[in-house]
PDB file of C-alpha atoms and ligand atoms in Angstrom:
ATOM      1  CA  MET F 150     -98.718 -35.861 -54.528  1.00 80.00           C
ATOM      2  CA  ASN F 151     -97.781 -36.119 -50.864  1.00 86.00           C
ATOM      3  CA  ARG F 152     -96.007 -39.124 -49.451  1.00 96.00           C
ATOM      4  CA  ARG F 153     -97.289 -40.740 -46.250  1.00 98.00           C
ATOM      5  CA  ILE F 154     -96.168 -42.028 -42.847  1.00 98.00           C
ATOM      6  CA  LEU F 155     -98.282 -44.563 -40.966  1.00 98.00           C
ATOM      7  CA  VAL F 156     -98.424 -44.017 -37.188  1.00 99.00           C
ATOM      8  CA  VAL F 157     -99.473 -47.199 -35.388  1.00 99.00           C
ATOM      9  CA  ASN F 158    -100.498 -47.414 -31.742  1.00 99.00           C
ATOM     10  CA  GLY F 159    -101.169 -50.776 -30.150  1.00 98.00           C
ATOM     11  CA  PRO F 160    -103.146 -52.173 -27.238  1.00 98.00           C
ATOM     12  CA  ASN F 161    -104.396 -49.867 -24.480  1.00 98.00           C
ATOM     13  CA  LEU F 162    -102.933 -46.701 -25.963  1.00 98.00           C
ATOM     14  CA  ASN F 163    -106.509 -45.533 -26.566  1.00 98.00           C
ATOM     15  CA  LEU F 164    -106.533 -45.029 -22.768  1.00 98.00           C
ATOM     16  CA  LEU F 165    -103.913 -42.279 -22.918  1.00 98.00           C
ATOM     17  CA  GLY F 166    -105.042 -39.252 -20.975  1.00 96.00           C
ATOM     18  CA  THR F 167    -107.738 -41.136 -19.090  1.00 96.00           C
ATOM     19  CA  ARG F 168    -105.658 -43.170 -16.595  1.00 92.00           C
ATOM     20  CA  GLU F 169    -102.144 -43.439 -15.178  1.00 93.00           C
ATOM     21  CA  PRO F 170    -101.227 -39.811 -15.953  1.00 93.00           C
ATOM     22  CA  ASP F 171     -98.221 -40.127 -13.622  1.00 93.00           C
ATOM     23  CA  ARG F 172     -96.782 -42.757 -15.913  1.00 97.00           C
ATOM     24  CA  TYR F 173     -97.986 -41.763 -19.387  1.00 97.00           C
ATOM     25  CA  GLY F 174     -98.688 -38.052 -18.928  1.00 95.00           C
ATOM     26  CA  PRO F 175    -101.900 -36.114 -19.510  1.00 97.00           C
ATOM     27  CA  GLY F 176    -101.878 -36.306 -23.320  1.00 98.00           C
ATOM     28  CA  THR F 177    -104.468 -38.270 -25.264  1.00 98.00           C
ATOM     29  CA  LEU F 178    -104.307 -40.418 -28.377  1.00 98.00           C
ATOM     30  CA  ALA F 179    -105.721 -37.430 -30.284  1.00 98.00           C
ATOM     31  CA  ASP F 180    -102.726 -35.428 -29.020  1.00 98.00           C
ATOM     32  CA  VAL F 181    -100.385 -38.127 -30.355  1.00 98.00           C
ATOM     33  CA  GLU F 182    -101.982 -37.853 -33.776  1.00 98.00           C
ATOM     34  CA  ARG F 183    -101.783 -34.041 -33.718  1.00 98.00           C
ATOM     35  CA  ILE F 184     -98.118 -34.187 -32.692  1.00 98.00           C
ATOM     36  CA  ALA F 185     -97.395 -36.482 -35.654  1.00 98.00           C
ATOM     37  CA  VAL F 186     -99.263 -34.215 -38.090  1.00 98.00           C
ATOM     38  CA  ASP F 187     -97.457 -31.133 -36.729  1.00 98.00           C
ATOM     39  CA  ALA F 188     -94.093 -32.896 -36.978  1.00 98.00           C
ATOM     40  CA  ALA F 189     -94.743 -33.708 -40.632  1.00 98.00           C
ATOM     41  CA  GLY F 190     -95.612 -30.023 -41.123  1.00 97.00           C
ATOM     42  CA  GLU F 191     -94.875 -28.810 -44.611  1.00 95.00           C
ATOM     43  CA  SER F 192     -92.498 -31.686 -45.330  1.00 96.00           C
ATOM     44  CA  GLY F 193     -94.728 -33.136 -48.016  1.00 96.00           C
ATOM     45  CA  PHE F 194     -95.661 -36.146 -45.883  1.00 97.00           C
ATOM     46  CA  ASP F 195     -99.199 -36.912 -44.715  1.00 98.00           C
ATOM     47  CA  ILE F 196     -99.930 -38.910 -41.562  1.00 98.00           C
ATOM     48  CA  ARG F 197    -102.260 -41.893 -41.338  1.00 98.00           C
ATOM     49  CA  ALA F 198    -102.948 -42.793 -37.711  1.00 98.00           C
ATOM     50  CA  VAL F 199    -104.216 -46.204 -36.595  1.00 98.00           C
ATOM     51  CA  GLN F 200    -104.832 -47.559 -33.093  1.00 98.00           C
ATOM     52  CA  SER F 201    -106.104 -51.025 -32.301  1.00 98.00           C
ATOM     53  CA  ASN F 202    -106.269 -53.364 -29.343  1.00 98.00           C
ATOM     54  CA  HIS F 203    -106.173 -56.339 -31.746  1.00 98.00           C
ATOM     55  CA  GLU F 204    -102.931 -57.768 -33.077  1.00 98.00           C
ATOM     56  CA  GLY F 205    -104.469 -58.885 -36.385  1.00 98.00           C
ATOM     57  CA  GLU F 206    -105.849 -55.410 -37.088  1.00 98.00           C
ATOM     58  CA  LEU F 207    -102.414 -53.925 -36.473  1.00 98.00           C
ATOM     59  CA  ILE F 208    -100.894 -56.448 -38.876  1.00 98.00           C
ATOM     60  CA  ASP F 209    -103.538 -55.640 -41.518  1.00 98.00           C
ATOM     61  CA  ALA F 210    -102.802 -51.905 -41.183  1.00 98.00           C
ATOM     62  CA  ILE F 211     -99.069 -52.568 -41.552  1.00 98.00           C
ATOM     63  CA  HIS F 212     -99.647 -54.740 -44.634  1.00 98.00           C
ATOM     64  CA  ALA F 213    -101.851 -52.029 -46.191  1.00 98.00           C
ATOM     65  CA  ALA F 214     -99.040 -49.503 -45.686  1.00 98.00           C
ATOM     66  CA  ARG F 215     -96.946 -51.439 -48.198  1.00 97.00           C
ATOM     67  CA  LEU F 216     -99.182 -50.080 -50.945  1.00 95.00           C
ATOM     68  CA  ASP F 217     -99.327 -46.387 -50.075  1.00 97.00           C
ATOM     69  CA  CYS F 218     -96.956 -45.413 -47.261  1.00 98.00           C
ATOM     70  CA  ASP F 219     -93.230 -44.668 -47.150  1.00 98.00           C
ATOM     71  CA  ALA F 220     -92.471 -45.327 -43.484  1.00 98.00           C
ATOM     72  CA  VAL F 221     -94.012 -46.427 -40.190  1.00 98.00           C
ATOM     73  CA  VAL F 222     -93.891 -45.086 -36.641  1.00 99.00           C
ATOM     74  CA  ILE F 223     -95.024 -47.765 -34.195  1.00 99.00           C
ATOM     75  CA  ASN F 224     -95.725 -47.947 -30.497  1.00 99.00           C
ATOM     76  CA  ALA F 225     -96.841 -51.552 -30.301  1.00 99.00           C
ATOM     77  CA  GLY F 226     -97.553 -51.302 -26.560  1.00 98.00           C
ATOM     78  CA  ALA F 227     -97.176 -54.607 -24.745  1.00 98.00           C
ATOM     79  CA  LEU F 228     -97.060 -56.490 -28.071  1.00 98.00           C
ATOM     80  CA  THR F 229     -93.552 -55.040 -28.435  1.00 98.00           C
ATOM     81  CA  HIS F 230     -92.348 -57.598 -25.940  1.00 98.00           C
ATOM     82  CA  THR F 231     -94.159 -60.652 -27.304  1.00 98.00           C
ATOM     83  CA  SER F 232     -95.232 -60.432 -30.926  1.00 98.00           C
ATOM     84  CA  VAL F 233     -93.210 -62.282 -33.533  1.00 98.00           C
ATOM     85  CA  ALA F 234     -96.151 -61.641 -35.877  1.00 98.00           C
ATOM     86  CA  LEU F 235     -95.783 -57.849 -35.681  1.00 98.00           C
ATOM     87  CA  ARG F 236     -92.038 -58.158 -36.203  1.00 98.00           C
ATOM     88  CA  ASP F 237     -92.647 -60.340 -39.278  1.00 98.00           C
ATOM     89  CA  ALA F 238     -95.258 -57.891 -40.628  1.00 98.00           C
ATOM     90  CA  LEU F 239     -92.818 -54.983 -40.343  1.00 98.00           C
ATOM     91  CA  LEU F 240     -90.042 -57.012 -41.948  1.00 98.00           C
ATOM     92  CA  GLY F 241     -92.488 -58.166 -44.621  1.00 98.00           C
ATOM     93  CA  ILE F 242     -93.366 -54.684 -45.876  1.00 98.00           C
ATOM     94  CA  ALA F 243     -89.716 -53.620 -45.895  1.00 97.00           C
ATOM     95  CA  LEU F 244     -90.459 -49.961 -45.092  1.00 98.00           C
ATOM     96  CA  PRO F 245     -88.254 -47.945 -42.727  1.00 98.00           C
ATOM     97  CA  PHE F 246     -89.774 -47.786 -39.267  1.00 98.00           C
ATOM     98  CA  ALA F 247     -89.273 -46.043 -35.946  1.00 98.00           C
ATOM     99  CA  GLU F 248     -90.188 -47.726 -32.655  1.00 99.00           C
ATOM    100  CA  VAL F 249     -91.531 -45.383 -29.981  1.00 99.00           C
ATOM    101  CA  HIS F 250     -92.236 -45.917 -26.298  1.00 98.00           C
ATOM    102  CA  ILE F 251     -93.641 -43.136 -24.177  1.00 98.00           C
ATOM    103  CA  THR F 252     -91.959 -44.454 -21.047  1.00 98.00           C
ATOM    104  CA  ASN F 253     -88.384 -45.579 -20.534  1.00 98.00           C
ATOM    105  CA  VAL F 254     -89.073 -49.293 -20.795  1.00 98.00           C
ATOM    106  CA  HIS F 255     -85.528 -50.041 -19.575  1.00 98.00           C
ATOM    107  CA  ALA F 256     -86.336 -48.456 -16.222  1.00 98.00           C
ATOM    108  CA  ARG F 257     -89.451 -50.613 -15.781  1.00 98.00           C
ATOM    109  CA  GLU F 258     -90.068 -54.339 -15.226  1.00 98.00           C
ATOM    110  CA  GLU F 259     -87.538 -56.685 -16.779  1.00 98.00           C
ATOM    111  CA  PHE F 260     -90.087 -58.163 -19.194  1.00 98.00           C
ATOM    112  CA  ARG F 261     -90.314 -54.709 -20.827  1.00 98.00           C
ATOM    113  CA  HIS F 262     -86.566 -54.578 -21.490  1.00 98.00           C
ATOM    114  CA  ARG F 263     -86.814 -56.969 -24.426  1.00 98.00           C
ATOM    115  CA  SER F 264     -88.293 -55.718 -27.689  1.00 98.00           C
ATOM    116  CA  LEU F 265     -88.892 -57.969 -30.678  1.00 98.00           C
ATOM    117  CA  LEU F 266     -88.803 -54.874 -32.898  1.00 98.00           C
ATOM    118  CA  SER F 267     -85.740 -52.874 -31.831  1.00 98.00           C
ATOM    119  CA  ASP F 268     -83.057 -54.823 -33.672  1.00 98.00           C
ATOM    120  CA  VAL F 269     -84.878 -54.422 -36.990  1.00 98.00           C
ATOM    121  CA  ALA F 270     -86.043 -50.812 -36.426  1.00 98.00           C
ATOM    122  CA  ASP F 271     -84.298 -47.874 -38.102  1.00 98.00           C
ATOM    123  CA  CYS F 272     -84.657 -45.817 -34.953  1.00 98.00           C
ATOM    124  CA  VAL F 273     -85.807 -46.445 -31.377  1.00 98.00           C
ATOM    125  CA  ILE F 274     -87.050 -43.690 -29.050  1.00 98.00           C
ATOM    126  CA  VAL F 275     -87.951 -44.451 -25.434  1.00 98.00           C
ATOM    127  CA  GLY F 276     -88.802 -42.309 -22.441  1.00 98.00           C
ATOM    128  CA  ALA F 277     -89.377 -39.030 -24.294  1.00 98.00           C
ATOM    129  CA  GLY F 278     -93.098 -38.957 -23.562  1.00 98.00           C
ATOM    130  CA  LEU F 279     -95.394 -38.023 -26.421  1.00 98.00           C
ATOM    131  CA  GLN F 280     -92.548 -35.967 -27.878  1.00 98.00           C
ATOM    132  CA  GLY F 281     -91.107 -39.296 -28.995  1.00 98.00           C
ATOM    133  CA  TYR F 282     -93.659 -39.357 -31.814  1.00 98.00           C
ATOM    134  CA  ASP F 283     -92.464 -35.906 -32.927  1.00 98.00           C
ATOM    135  CA  PHE F 284     -88.842 -37.101 -32.942  1.00 98.00           C
ATOM    136  CA  ALA F 285     -89.767 -40.266 -34.835  1.00 98.00           C
ATOM    137  CA  VAL F 286     -91.723 -38.506 -37.599  1.00 98.00           C
ATOM    138  CA  ARG F 287     -88.988 -35.874 -38.045  1.00 98.00           C
ATOM    139  CA  ARG F 288     -86.299 -38.545 -38.178  1.00 98.00           C
ATOM    140  CA  LEU F 289     -88.127 -40.585 -40.835  1.00 98.00           C
ATOM    141  CA  VAL F 290     -88.849 -37.463 -42.908  1.00 97.00           C
ATOM    142  CA  ALA F 291     -85.166 -36.548 -42.706  1.00 96.00           C
ATOM    143  CA  ASP F 292     -84.122 -40.049 -43.749  1.00 96.00           C
ATOM    144  CA  LEU F 293     -86.591 -40.166 -46.610  1.00 96.00           C
ATOM    145  CA  THR F 294     -85.645 -36.755 -47.918  1.00 95.00           C
ATOM    146  CA  ARG F 295     -81.923 -37.321 -47.348  1.00 83.00           C
ATOM    147  CA  ILE F 296     -81.543 -34.352 -45.014  1.00 66.00           C
ATOM    148  CA  ALA F 297     -78.333 -34.889 -43.097  1.00 58.00           C
ATOM    149  CA  VAL F 298     -78.928 -34.637 -39.361  1.00 63.00           C
ATOM    150  CA  ALA F 299     -76.390 -35.521 -36.736  1.00 56.00           C
TER     151      ALA F 299
HETATM  152  O1  CA2 J 207     -94.100 -46.802 -22.878  1.00 62.70           O
HETATM  153  C1  CA2 J 207     -94.808 -47.194 -23.804  1.00 62.70           C
HETATM  154  O2  CA2 J 207     -95.158 -46.458 -24.731  1.00 62.70           O
HETATM  155  C2  CA2 J 207     -95.342 -48.624 -23.806  1.00 62.70           C
HETATM  156  O3  CA2 J 207     -95.343 -49.083 -25.157  1.00 62.70           O
HETATM  157  C3  CA2 J 207     -96.747 -48.572 -23.253  1.00 62.70           C
HETATM  158  C4  CA2 J 207     -97.390 -49.946 -23.124  1.00 62.70           C
HETATM  159  C5  CA2 J 207     -96.470 -50.898 -22.339  1.00 62.70           C
HETATM  160  O4  CA2 J 207     -97.029 -52.198 -22.319  1.00 62.70           O
HETATM  161  C6  CA2 J 207     -95.080 -50.955 -22.950  1.00 62.70           C
HETATM  162  O5  CA2 J 207     -94.280 -51.812 -22.161  1.00 62.70           O
HETATM  163  C7  CA2 J 207     -94.462 -49.580 -23.002  1.00 62.70           C
HETATM  164  C8  CA2 J 207     -98.727 -49.841 -22.386  1.00 62.70           C
HETATM  165  C9  CA2 J 207     -99.700 -48.907 -22.999  1.00 62.70           C
HETATM  166  C10 CA2 J 207    -100.810 -48.673 -22.024  1.00 62.70           C
HETATM  167  O6  CA2 J 207    -101.225 -47.335 -22.146  1.00 62.70           O
HETATM  168  C11 CA2 J 207    -102.016 -46.832 -21.158  1.00 62.70           C
HETATM  169  C12 CA2 J 207    -102.211 -45.487 -21.171  1.00 62.70           C
HETATM  170  C13 CA2 J 207    -102.968 -44.893 -20.205  1.00 62.70           C
HETATM  171  C14 CA2 J 207    -103.565 -45.660 -19.220  1.00 62.70           C
HETATM  172  C15 CA2 J 207    -103.386 -47.015 -19.206  1.00 62.70           C
HETATM  173  C16 CA2 J 207    -102.606 -47.610 -20.181  1.00 62.70           C
END
C-alpha cells in the first residue's frame, strides 16, 4: 500500500494564476497539485492536496494527517507569520514537514521575515516559485526512504 504526503495551501493561494502573476507567476493551484503528484512519481507516495482560507480547516486537515499520512508540505500563506495554532498542530502530529513559500519572503516586507513554522520544520524552501513544491516533496520522499542526498 502506498504511503502519503499531505500538501497544504493556506489563505488566498486559491487565487494563484488569477492575480498578481508578476509576484506569484502564472501557475494555478491545480498546477501546484500536479507538480506535487509528479514529484512523488513512482516513489510509492500518494499526494493529498488541501487548500483552505480558514485556519480551523487547515488545522483539521493537519490533525487528520496523523492517521494516514507520513509527511506534510505546507505553504500556510500569511498564517505563517501569525499562527501559533498552526505551529502547535504541526508539532502535535509529529510528522516531518517542509515549509514552502513561492516568493522570497526575506526580500519582502519585514513582517514576512518571521515564520512561526521555520524553526520546527525539517526543511524550508523560499523563492523557488512553484518548483518549491517539487523540491519539498522530493526532499521528504528522500528522507522517508533514507535516500542520501547532499
Ligand atoms: O510566498 C508565499 O508563498 C507566501 O506564503 C504567499 C502568501 C503571503 O502572505 C506569504 O507572506 C508568502 C500570500 C498568498 C497569496 O496568494 C495569492 C496568489 C495570487 C494572487 C493573490 C494572492
